[in-house]
Coordinates of C-alpha atoms in Angstrom, one line a residue:
M1 CA -7.0 2.7 -2.6
R2 CA -6.2 5.0 0.5
S3 CA -5.7 2.1 2.6
R4 CA -3.1 0.7 0.1
M5 CA -1.2 4.0 0.4
S6 CA -1.3 3.9 4.5
R7 CA 0.5 0.5 4.2
G8 CA 3.1 1.8 1.8
T9 CA 3.5 2.4 -1.9
R10 CA 5.7 -0.1 -4.0
V11 CA 7.3 0.3 -7.6
H12 CA 5.6 -1.5 -10.5
P13 CA 7.7 -4.4 -11.6
D14 CA 8.0 -2.8 -14.9
Y15 CA 9.8 0.1 -13.5
I16 CA 12.3 -1.7 -11.3
P17 CA 14.9 -2.1 -14.0
K18 CA 14.5 1.4 -15.0
L19 CA 14.9 2.9 -11.7
K20 CA 17.8 0.8 -11.1
Q21 CA 19.6 2.3 -14.2
A22 CA 18.4 5.8 -13.0
L23 CA 20.5 5.4 -10.1
R24 CA 24.1 6.0 -11.9
R25 CA 22.5 8.3 -14.6
N26 CA 21.5 10.5 -11.5
G27 CA 24.6 10.3 -10.0
F28 CA 24.1 7.6 -7.1
P29 CA 26.7 4.8 -7.8
R30 CA 25.2 3.1 -4.7
Q31 CA 22.0 2.5 -3.3
I32 CA 23.1 4.0 -0.1
D33 CA 24.0 7.2 -1.8
L34 CA 20.6 7.7 -2.9
A35 CA 19.2 6.8 0.3
E36 CA 21.6 9.5 2.1
A37 CA 20.4 12.0 -0.5
V38 CA 16.8 11.5 0.4
D39 CA 17.6 11.0 4.0
V40 CA 16.0 7.6 4.4
S41 CA 17.8 4.3 5.6
K42 CA 19.6 1.9 3.4
N43 CA 16.8 -0.6 3.8
T44 CA 14.2 1.8 2.6
A45 CA 16.2 2.7 -0.7
W46 CA 16.6 -1.3 -1.0
N47 CA 12.9 -1.8 -0.6
F48 CA 12.1 0.8 -3.0
L49 CA 14.4 -0.5 -5.8
N50 CA 13.0 -4.0 -5.3
G51 CA 9.5 -3.5 -5.6
K52 CA 8.7 -3.7 -1.6
P53 CA 6.3 -1.2 -0.1
V54 CA 7.8 2.0 1.5
D55 CA 6.2 4.8 3.2
H56 CA 4.5 7.1 0.5
L57 CA 6.4 10.5 1.0
N58 CA 9.6 8.3 0.9
F59 CA 8.3 6.8 -2.2
E60 CA 7.5 10.2 -3.8
E61 CA 10.9 11.7 -2.7
L62 CA 12.8 8.7 -4.0
C63 CA 11.1 8.9 -7.5
N64 CA 11.8 12.6 -7.8
K65 CA 15.6 12.1 -7.1
L66 CA 15.7 9.5 -9.9
G67 CA 13.7 11.7 -12.2
Y68 CA 10.3 9.8 -12.2
D69 CA 6.9 11.0 -11.3
W70 CA 5.8 8.7 -8.7
R71 CA 2.3 8.1 -10.2
E72 CA 4.0 6.8 -13.4
V73 CA 6.3 4.3 -11.3
A74 CA 3.8 3.3 -8.6
D75 CA 2.0 -0.1 -8.5
L76 CA -1.5 0.7 -7.7
G77 CA -2.9 -2.6 -8.6
E78 CA -4.4 -1.4 -11.7
N79 CA -2.9 -3.9 -13.9
P80 CA -5.3 -6.3 -16.1
E81 CA -4.8 -9.3 -13.7
T82 CA -6.0 -7.8 -10.8
Q83 CA -8.9 -5.8 -12.4
N84 CA -11.2 -8.9 -13.1
V85 CA -11.0 -10.3 -9.6
P86 CA -14.3 -10.9 -8.3
N87 CA -15.2 -8.8 -5.1
V88 CA -16.2 -11.5 -2.4
N89 CA -18.4 -10.3 0.3
P90 CA -17.0 -11.7 3.3
D91 CA -20.4 -12.4 5.1
S92 CA -21.4 -14.3 1.8
P93 CA -22.3 -18.0 2.4
S94 CA -20.0 -19.0 -0.3
N95 CA -17.1 -17.6 1.5
P96 CA -16.1 -20.7 3.6
S97 CA -14.7 -18.5 6.4
A98 CA -18.4 -16.8 6.8
V99 CA -19.7 -20.4 7.5
G100 CA -21.3 -20.1 10.8
A101 CA -21.1 -16.4 10.9
G102 CA -23.6 -14.7 13.0
L103 CA -24.9 -17.6 14.6
D104 CA -25.5 -17.5 18.6
T105 CA -23.9 -20.7 20.1
N106 CA -26.1 -20.3 23.3
S107 CA -29.2 -20.2 21.2
T108 CA -32.2 -22.2 22.4
T109 CA -33.5 -23.0 18.7
S110 CA -32.6 -26.7 18.2
T111 CA -32.7 -28.6 15.2
P112 CA -34.7 -31.7 14.6
N113 CA -32.9 -35.3 15.7
I114 CA -33.0 -37.5 12.6
M115 CA -33.1 -41.0 13.4
S116 CA -31.8 -43.4 11.1

């Protein structure tokens, strides 16, 4: 889970409309007003309010300014659709990208020629 946070944290899709409503309720008539209050770029505020990843610390500050706990709002990939995704071993023979992985192309071992 830590690697996801380093790439940014995003708002869960269910919370996007709630956060947009919270803008005016918390005294921010425009997204840029929120951005200025938290000292982030307008683009960061737009990304946050549209479910795109933003730096985790900015995510926390934006949530706090709008009166939400970041843990409640964050999309941490814990929805039922992603919980049942099988964990594929990248070195597994069933993984097409792993076919031929680990083979030495300079190997002297040869396969028998089959003549028909």
